[in-house]
GROMACS .gro file of N, CA, C and O in nm:
model
  436
    1UNK      N    1   9.499   9.066  12.765
    1UNK     CA    2   9.521   9.108  12.628
    1UNK      C    3   9.497   9.258  12.614
    1UNK      O    4   9.403   9.309  12.666
    2UNK      N    5   9.572   9.325  12.535
    2UNK     CA    6   9.546   9.471  12.518
    2UNK      C    7   9.439   9.488  12.415
    2UNK      O    8   9.420   9.414  12.319
    3UNK      N    9   9.342   9.594  12.442
    3UNK     CA   10   9.240   9.621  12.346
    3UNK      C   11   9.293   9.719  12.254
    3UNK      O   12   9.375   9.815  12.277
    4UNK      N   13   9.241   9.715  12.122
    4UNK     CA   14   9.275   9.804  12.024
    4UNK      C   15   9.150   9.878  11.976
    4UNK      O   16   9.046   9.810  11.949
    5UNK      N   17   9.150  10.000  11.962
    5UNK     CA   18   9.027  10.079  11.919
    5UNK      C   19   9.060  10.118  11.768
    5UNK      O   20   9.165  10.154  11.731
    6UNK      N   21   8.953  10.084  11.692
    6UNK     CA   22   8.971  10.116  11.544
    6UNK      C   23   8.863  10.227  11.524
    6UNK      O   24   8.744  10.214  11.546
    7UNK      N   25   8.907  10.340  11.465
    7UNK     CA   26   8.813  10.454  11.436
    7UNK      C   27   8.766  10.435  11.292
    7UNK      O   28   8.848  10.431  11.193
    8UNK      N   29   8.648  10.437  11.272
    8UNK     CA   30   8.583  10.414  11.130
    8UNK      C   31   8.644  10.514  11.036
    8UNK      O   32   8.669  10.486  10.925
    9UNK      N   33   8.640  10.651  11.065
    9UNK     CA   34   8.685  10.745  10.979
    9UNK      C   35   8.831  10.740  10.935
    9UNK      O   36   8.867  10.740  10.815
   10UNK      N   37   8.909  10.688  11.021
   10UNK     CA   38   9.064  10.672  10.998
   10UNK      C   39   9.068  10.558  10.906
   10UNK      O   40   9.151  10.547  10.816
   11UNK      N   41   8.993  10.435  10.932
   11UNK     CA   42   8.995  10.319  10.867
   11UNK      C   43   8.955  10.348  10.725
   11UNK      O   44   9.026  10.314  10.624
   12UNK      N   45   8.853  10.435  10.698
   12UNK     CA   46   8.800  10.463  10.564
   12UNK      C   47   8.907  10.539  10.491
   12UNK      O   48   8.931  10.529  10.364
   13UNK      N   49   8.955  10.652  10.556
   13UNK     CA   50   9.047  10.736  10.492
   13UNK      C   51   9.177  10.667  10.447
   13UNK      O   52   9.229  10.679  10.342
   14UNK      N   53   9.229  10.583  10.542
   14UNK     CA   54   9.336  10.497  10.517
   14UNK      C   55   9.325  10.401  10.393
   14UNK      O   56   9.405  10.394  10.298
   15UNK      N   57   9.211  10.338  10.392
   15UNK     CA   58   9.175  10.248  10.283
   15UNK      C   59   9.147  10.313  10.168
   15UNK      O   60   9.186  10.272  10.058
   16UNK      N   61   9.104  10.437  10.164
   16UNK     CA   62   9.074  10.517  10.048
   16UNK      C   63   9.205  10.549   9.983
   16UNK      O   64   9.224  10.526   9.849
   17UNK      N   65   9.300  10.597  10.053
   17UNK     CA   66   9.433  10.632  10.003
   17UNK      C   67   9.501  10.507   9.945
   17UNK      O   68   9.557  10.506   9.827
   18UNK      N   69   9.502  10.389  10.022
   18UNK     CA   70   9.567  10.277   9.972
   18UNK      C   71   9.498  10.222   9.839
   18UNK      O   72   9.571  10.188   9.745
   19UNK      N   73   9.364  10.215   9.854
   19UNK     CA   74   9.296  10.169   9.730
   19UNK      C   75   9.304  10.250   9.607
   19UNK      O   76   9.323  10.189   9.495
   20UNK      N   77   9.332  10.380   9.622
   20UNK     CA   78   9.358  10.475   9.515
   20UNK      C   79   9.495  10.441   9.449
   20UNK      O   80   9.487  10.414   9.322
   21UNK      N   81   9.576  10.415   9.523
   21UNK     CA   82   9.718  10.370   9.461
   21UNK      C   83   9.713  10.228   9.404
   21UNK      O   84   9.792  10.210   9.296
   22UNK      N   85   9.646  10.147   9.471
   22UNK     CA   86   9.635  10.013   9.419
   22UNK      C   87   9.554   9.996   9.283
   22UNK      O   88   9.590   9.927   9.190
   23UNK      N   89   9.456  10.081   9.284
   23UNK     CA   90   9.361  10.091   9.152
   23UNK      C   91   9.449  10.171   9.041
   23UNK      O   92   9.454  10.114   8.931
   24UNK      N   93   9.530  10.261   9.090
   24UNK     CA   94   9.621  10.343   8.992
   24UNK      C   95   9.729  10.233   8.933
   24UNK      O   96   9.759  10.241   8.810
   25UNK      N   97   9.787  10.149   9.024
   25UNK     CA   98   9.885  10.052   8.984
   25UNK      C   99   9.820   9.968   8.885
   25UNK      O  100   9.868   9.915   8.797
   26UNK      N  101   9.701   9.913   8.916
   26UNK     CA  102   9.621   9.814   8.825
   26UNK      C  103   9.604   9.887   8.688
   26UNK      O  104   9.610   9.806   8.596
   27UNK      N  105   9.573  10.017   8.678
   27UNK     CA  106   9.552  10.090   8.565
   27UNK      C  107   9.674  10.085   8.466
   27UNK      O  108   9.680  10.053   8.355
   28UNK      N  109   9.786  10.087   8.544
   28UNK     CA  110   9.923  10.071   8.475
   28UNK      C  111   9.940   9.934   8.400
   28UNK      O  112   9.989   9.927   8.298
   29UNK      N  113   9.917   9.830   8.483
   29UNK     CA  114   9.929   9.700   8.431
   29UNK      C  115   9.829   9.671   8.322
   29UNK      O  116   9.859   9.597   8.229
   30UNK      N  117   9.715   9.735   8.326
   30UNK     CA  118   9.603   9.712   8.237
   30UNK      C  119   9.609   9.800   8.108
   30UNK      O  120   9.530   9.787   8.013
   31UNK      N  121   9.700   9.904   8.109
   31UNK     CA  122   9.709  10.001   8.012
   31UNK      C  123   9.586  10.079   8.001
   31UNK      O  124   9.533  10.099   7.879
   32UNK      N  125   9.518  10.104   8.111
   32UNK     CA  126   9.390  10.185   8.099
   32UNK      C  127   9.399  10.312   8.165
   32UNK      O  128   9.479  10.334   8.243
   33UNK      N  129   9.331  10.411   8.113
   33UNK     CA  130   9.338  10.549   8.171
   33UNK      C  131   9.189  10.603   8.198
   33UNK      O  132   9.144  10.677   8.123
   34UNK      N  133   9.139  10.541   8.306
   34UNK     CA  134   8.994  10.596   8.339
   34UNK      C  135   9.005  10.735   8.399
   34UNK      O  136   9.101  10.781   8.428
   35UNK      N  137   8.888  10.802   8.382
   35UNK     CA  138   8.882  10.941   8.437
   35UNK      C  139   8.919  10.940   8.596
   35UNK      O  140   8.883  10.852   8.661
   36UNK      N  141   8.972  11.059   8.632
   36UNK     CA  142   9.008  11.086   8.782
   36UNK      C  143   8.885  11.070   8.865
   36UNK      O  144   8.917  11.001   8.974
   37UNK      N  145   8.783  11.107   8.818
   37UNK     CA  146   8.657  11.102   8.916
   37UNK      C  147   8.610  10.943   8.938
   37UNK      O  148   8.574  10.914   9.044
   38UNK      N  149   8.638  10.865   8.831
   38UNK     CA  150   8.612  10.728   8.834
   38UNK      C  151   8.704  10.654   8.945
   38UNK      O  152   8.673  10.568   9.019
   39UNK      N  153   8.836  10.704   8.934
   39UNK     CA  154   8.938  10.639   9.019
   39UNK      C  155   8.901  10.673   9.169
   39UNK      O  156   8.904  10.592   9.257
   40UNK      N  157   8.869  10.798   9.177
   40UNK     CA  158   8.840  10.852   9.324
   40UNK      C  159   8.703  10.774   9.381
   40UNK      O  160   8.713  10.741   9.490
   41UNK      N  161   8.600  10.766   9.298
   41UNK     CA  162   8.486  10.700   9.350
   41UNK      C  163   8.505  10.546   9.368
   41UNK      O  164   8.459  10.505   9.458
   42UNK      N  165   8.589  10.490   9.289
   42UNK     CA  166   8.630  10.341   9.317
   42UNK      C  167   8.702  10.334   9.442
   42UNK      O  168   8.677  10.241   9.523
   43UNK      N  169   8.799  10.424   9.468
   43UNK     CA  170   8.880  10.420   9.592
   43UNK      C  171   8.790  10.444   9.700
   43UNK      O  172   8.804  10.390   9.811
   44UNK      N  173   8.689  10.535   9.701
   44UNK     CA  174   8.608  10.557   9.809
   44UNK      C  175   8.524  10.448   9.836
   44UNK      O  176   8.483  10.413   9.953
   45UNK      N  177   8.475  10.380   9.731
   45UNK     CA  178   8.410  10.259   9.748
   45UNK      C  179   8.481  10.155   9.834
   45UNK      O  180   8.431  10.090   9.914
   46UNK      N  181   8.617  10.146   9.795
   46UNK     CA  182   8.716  10.050   9.861
   46UNK      C  183   8.721  10.105  10.010
   46UNK      O  184   8.724  10.014  10.101
   47UNK      N  185   8.728  10.219  10.039
   47UNK     CA  186   8.735  10.275  10.178
   47UNK      C  187   8.607  10.238  10.259
   47UNK      O  188   8.616  10.187  10.368
   48UNK      N  189   8.494  10.246  10.200
   48UNK     CA  190   8.356  10.212  10.263
   48UNK      C  191   8.349  10.059  10.285
   48UNK      O  192   8.320  10.012  10.388
   49UNK      N  193   8.419   9.983  10.189
   49UNK     CA  194   8.411   9.842  10.194
   49UNK      C  195   8.494   9.792  10.305
   49UNK      O  196   8.478   9.694  10.361
   50UNK      N  197   8.592   9.875  10.353
   50UNK     CA  198   8.681   9.843  10.463
   50UNK      C  199   8.604   9.820  10.588
   50UNK      O  200   8.645   9.758  10.691
   51UNK      N  201   8.482   9.880  10.606
   51UNK     CA  202   8.404   9.860  10.729
   51UNK      C  203   8.354   9.721  10.745
   51UNK      O  204   8.301   9.685  10.851
   52UNK      N  205   8.383   9.642  10.639
   52UNK     CA  206   8.350   9.486  10.635
   52UNK      C  207   8.412   9.426  10.763
   52UNK      O  208   8.353   9.332  10.815
   53UNK      N  209   8.523   9.482  10.808
   53UNK     CA  210   8.596   9.410  10.924
   53UNK      C  211   8.509   9.411  11.038
   53UNK      O  212   8.537   9.336  11.130
   54UNK      N  213   8.414   9.505  11.057
   54UNK     CA  214   8.331   9.510  11.176
   54UNK      C  215   8.215   9.413  11.177
   54UNK      O  216   8.151   9.395  11.273
   55UNK      N  217   8.196   9.353  11.066
   55UNK     CA  218   8.094   9.242  11.050
   55UNK      C  219   8.141   9.106  11.108
   55UNK      O  220   8.260   9.089  11.101
   56UNK      N  221   8.044   9.024  11.162
   56UNK     CA  222   8.105   8.895  11.207
   56UNK      C  223   8.167   8.815  11.092
   56UNK      O  224   8.120   8.816  10.979
   57UNK      N  225   8.284   8.757  11.114
   57UNK     CA  226   8.366   8.691  11.026
   57UNK      C  227   8.301   8.551  11.010
   57UNK      O  228   8.281   8.474  11.108
   58UNK      N  229   8.310   8.512  10.876
   58UNK     CA  230   8.266   8.365  10.852
   58UNK      C  231   8.387   8.278  10.810
   58UNK      O  232   8.500   8.333  10.838
   59UNK      N  233   8.365   8.181  10.745
   59UNK     CA  234   8.480   8.100  10.717
   59UNK      C  235   8.571   8.159  10.588
   59UNK      O  236   8.524   8.248  10.523
   60UNK      N  237   8.681   8.099  10.567
   60UNK     CA  238   8.782   8.151  10.478
   60UNK      C  239   8.725   8.156  10.332
   60UNK      O  240   8.747   8.249  10.256
   61UNK      N  241   8.654   8.060  10.291
   61UNK     CA  242   8.597   8.058  10.160
   61UNK      C  243   8.498   8.173  10.131
   61UNK      O  244   8.503   8.236  10.027
   62UNK      N  245   8.412   8.191  10.218
   62UNK     CA  246   8.305   8.306  10.204
   62UNK      C  247   8.377   8.436  10.210
   62UNK      O  248   8.346   8.528  10.124
   63UNK      N  249   8.484   8.452  10.297
   63UNK     CA  250   8.543   8.574  10.306
   63UNK      C  251   8.632   8.604  10.171
   63UNK      O  252   8.636   8.712  10.114
   64UNK      N  253   8.687   8.501  10.106
   64UNK     CA  254   8.743   8.512   9.974
   64UNK      C  255   8.648   8.548   9.869
   64UNK      O  256   8.681   8.646   9.782
   65UNK      N  257   8.538   8.492   9.864
   65UNK     CA  258   8.442   8.532   9.768
   65UNK      C  259   8.390   8.672   9.787
   65UNK      O  260   8.382   8.754   9.689
   66UNK      N  261   8.374   8.713   9.911
   66UNK     CA  262   8.322   8.857   9.934
   66UNK      C  263   8.462   8.958   9.890
   66UNK      O  264   8.420   9.056   9.829
   67UNK      N  265   8.573   8.920   9.911
   67UNK     CA  266   8.690   8.995   9.862
   67UNK      C  267   8.690   9.010   9.711
   67UNK      O  268   8.715   9.112   9.651
   68UNK      N  269   8.674   8.897   9.645
   68UNK     CA  270   8.662   8.900   9.502
   68UNK      C  271   8.556   8.982   9.443
   68UNK      O  272   8.566   9.059   9.350
   69UNK      N  273   8.433   8.963   9.510
   69UNK     CA  274   8.319   9.059   9.490
   69UNK      C  275   8.350   9.204   9.494
   69UNK      O  276   8.316   9.284   9.418
   70UNK      N  277   8.420   9.246   9.611
   70UNK     CA  278   8.455   9.377   9.638
   70UNK      C  279   8.549   9.426   9.521
   70UNK      O  280   8.543   9.541   9.464
   71UNK      N  281   8.643   9.335   9.481
   71UNK     CA  282   8.732   9.383   9.364
   71UNK      C  283   8.651   9.399   9.242
   71UNK      O  284   8.679   9.489   9.159
   72UNK      N  285   8.554   9.312   9.221
   72UNK     CA  286   8.473   9.332   9.098
   72UNK      C  287   8.397   9.460   9.090
   72UNK      O  288   8.391   9.525   9.000
   73UNK      N  289   8.348   9.499   9.216
   73UNK     CA  290   8.272   9.621   9.216
   73UNK      C  291   8.362   9.747   9.200
   73UNK      O  292   8.329   9.831   9.126
   74UNK      N  293   8.481   9.732   9.258
   74UNK     CA  294   8.579   9.844   9.242
   74UNK      C  295   8.619   9.859   9.095
   74UNK      O  296   8.635   9.966   9.039
   75UNK      N  297   8.627   9.745   9.016
   75UNK     CA  298   8.660   9.747   8.881
   75UNK      C  299   8.547   9.795   8.800
   75UNK      O  300   8.569   9.875   8.712
   76UNK      N  301   8.430   9.770   8.837
   76UNK     CA  302   8.311   9.810   8.763
   76UNK      C  303   8.312   9.982   8.775
   76UNK      O  304   8.287  10.047   8.669
   77UNK      N  305   8.331  10.016   8.898
   77UNK     CA  306   8.331  10.177   8.915
   77UNK      C  307   8.439  10.239   8.854
   77UNK      O  308   8.425  10.328   8.781
   78UNK      N  309   8.561  10.177   8.855
   78UNK     CA  310   8.690  10.240   8.802
   78UNK      C  311   8.690  10.225   8.647
   78UNK      O  312   8.719  10.320   8.568
   79UNK      N  313   8.660  10.111   8.591
   79UNK     CA  314   8.675  10.079   8.440
   79UNK      C  315   8.545  10.070   8.360
   79UNK      O  316   8.556  10.064   8.235
   80UNK      N  317   8.447  10.034   8.430
   80UNK     CA  318   8.302  10.021   8.370
   80UNK      C  319   8.306   9.873   8.308
   80UNK      O  320   8.405   9.802   8.328
   81UNK      N  321   8.209   9.845   8.232
   81UNK     CA  322   8.187   9.710   8.177
   81UNK      C  323   8.198   9.725   8.014
   81UNK      O  324   8.106   9.790   7.968
   82UNK      N  325   8.301   9.681   7.952
   82UNK     CA  326   8.307   9.672   7.822
   82UNK      C  327   8.277   9.545   7.758
   82UNK      O  328   8.196   9.533   7.675
   83UNK      N  329   8.337   9.443   7.811
   83UNK     CA  330   8.303   9.298   7.779
   83UNK      C  331   8.353   9.220   7.892
   83UNK      O  332   8.423   9.256   7.990
   84UNK      N  333   8.303   9.085   7.899
   84UNK     CA  334   8.341   8.996   8.003
   84UNK      C  335   8.473   8.966   8.007
   84UNK      O  336   8.541   8.958   8.122
   85UNK      N  337   8.563   8.956   7.910
   85UNK     CA  338   8.701   8.906   7.903
   85UNK      C  339   8.786   9.026   7.971
   85UNK      O  340   8.867   9.015   8.053
   86UNK      N  341   8.741   9.153   7.922
   86UNK     CA  342   8.818   9.265   7.988
   86UNK      C  343   8.771   9.290   8.120
   86UNK      O  344   8.870   9.324   8.213
   87UNK      N  345   8.658   9.274   8.168
   87UNK     CA  346   8.613   9.275   8.304
   87UNK      C  347   8.681   9.180   8.394
   87UNK      O  348   8.747   9.214   8.501
   88UNK      N  349   8.688   9.051   8.349
   88UNK     CA  350   8.750   8.944   8.437
   88UNK      C  351   8.894   8.977   8.455
   88UNK      O  352   8.953   8.948   8.557
   89UNK      N  353   8.945   9.026   8.344
   89UNK     CA  354   9.104   9.053   8.344
   89UNK      C  355   9.137   9.166   8.448
   89UNK      O  356   9.218   9.158   8.516
   90UNK      N  357   9.054   9.263   8.450
   90UNK     CA  358   9.061   9.373   8.545
   90UNK      C  359   9.041   9.336   8.688
   90UNK      O  360   9.122   9.375   8.761
   91UNK      N  361   8.944   9.252   8.705
   91UNK     CA  362   8.931   9.191   8.841
   91UNK      C  363   9.048   9.104   8.895
   91UNK      O  364   9.097   9.129   8.990
   92UNK      N  365   9.099   9.028   8.798
   92UNK     CA  366   9.213   8.946   8.821
   92UNK      C  367   9.338   9.021   8.854
   92UNK      O  368   9.410   8.991   8.949
   93UNK      N  369   9.359   9.134   8.780
   93UNK     CA  370   9.478   9.219   8.802
   93UNK      C  371   9.465   9.284   8.931
   93UNK      O  372   9.560   9.303   9.015
   94UNK      N  373   9.352   9.350   8.965
   94UNK     CA  374   9.332   9.418   9.089
   94UNK      C  375   9.344   9.322   9.213
   94UNK      O  376   9.416   9.368   9.306
   95UNK      N  377   9.294   9.203   9.195
   95UNK     CA  378   9.296   9.107   9.305
   95UNK      C  379   9.440   9.074   9.325
   95UNK      O  380   9.503   9.069   9.443
   96UNK      N  381   9.519   9.062   9.225
   96UNK     CA  382   9.669   9.015   9.225
   96UNK      C  383   9.744   9.136   9.284
   96UNK      O  384   9.836   9.110   9.366
   97UNK      N  385   9.717   9.261   9.254
   97UNK     CA  386   9.792   9.365   9.296
   97UNK      C  387   9.772   9.382   9.446
   97UNK      O  388   9.850   9.400   9.530
   98UNK      N  389   9.644   9.368   9.487
   98UNK     CA  390   9.611   9.367   9.631
   98UNK      C  391   9.673   9.259   9.704
   98UNK      O  392   9.718   9.270   9.810
   99UNK      N  393   9.696   9.137   9.651
   99UNK     CA  394   9.739   9.016   9.709
   99UNK      C  395   9.891   9.043   9.723
   99UNK      O  396   9.953   9.019   9.831
  100UNK      N  397   9.949   9.110   9.631
  100UNK     CA  398  10.107   9.141   9.633
  100UNK      C  399  10.125   9.250   9.741
  100UNK      O  400  10.215   9.237   9.813
  101UNK      N  401  10.029   9.350   9.739
  101UNK     CA  402  10.055   9.456   9.831
  101UNK      C  403  10.039   9.385   9.988
  101UNK      O  404  10.121   9.429  10.079
  102UNK      N  405   9.944   9.307  10.008
  102UNK     CA  406   9.926   9.251  10.123
  102UNK      C  407  10.057   9.170  10.163
  102UNK      O  408  10.095   9.170  10.290
  103UNK      N  409  10.111   9.084  10.083
  103UNK     CA  410  10.219   9.009  10.108
  103UNK      C  411  10.339   9.097  10.149
  103UNK      O  412  10.405   9.066  10.240
  104UNK      N  413  10.360   9.205  10.064
  104UNK     CA  414  10.472   9.294  10.105
  104UNK      C  415  10.448   9.367  10.237
  104UNK      O  416  10.553   9.388  10.319
  105UNK      N  417  10.329   9.398  10.270
  105UNK     CA  418  10.296   9.468  10.405
  105UNK      C  419  10.326   9.363  10.517
  105UNK      O  420  10.383   9.403  10.617
  106UNK      N  421  10.288   9.243  10.491
  106UNK     CA  422  10.322   9.136  10.596
  106UNK      C  423  10.458   9.120  10.615
  106UNK      O  424  10.517   9.096  10.725
  107UNK      N  425  10.547   9.111  10.502
  107UNK     CA  426  10.677   9.098  10.504
  107UNK      C  427  10.755   9.209  10.577
  107UNK      O  428  10.846   9.178  10.656
  108UNK      N  429  10.695   9.319  10.551
  108UNK     CA  430  10.750   9.453  10.617
  108UNK      C  431  10.734   9.444  10.775
  108UNK      O  432  10.814   9.491  10.859
  109UNK      N  433  10.614   9.399  10.814
  109UNK     CA  434  10.566   9.395  10.954
  109UNK      C  435  10.659   9.293  11.025
  109UNK      O  436  10.698   9.306  11.136
   0.00000   0.00000   0.00000
């Protein structure tokens, strides 16, 4: 089997860029306009969260919970916390946008 080398800096940068666009797309669906620095900080958090792939993987249920928590943290950074309904809606939209993006990339591959 061929080995594949993953460079952490490239992984973080790539995920930073993708997360920035996914969060920006979520902003359009949510009709929110957070400050640019909040978007960048949220995307940077997502880039750092991508290092999660280097940790030992557990079962699917736990991985799903971790990904939802990561979406929640990205939403907190990008949009702040106004009320529970708005926060949960933001998390659901970001999670769905990520899910759609993942499906599109798998289809292209």
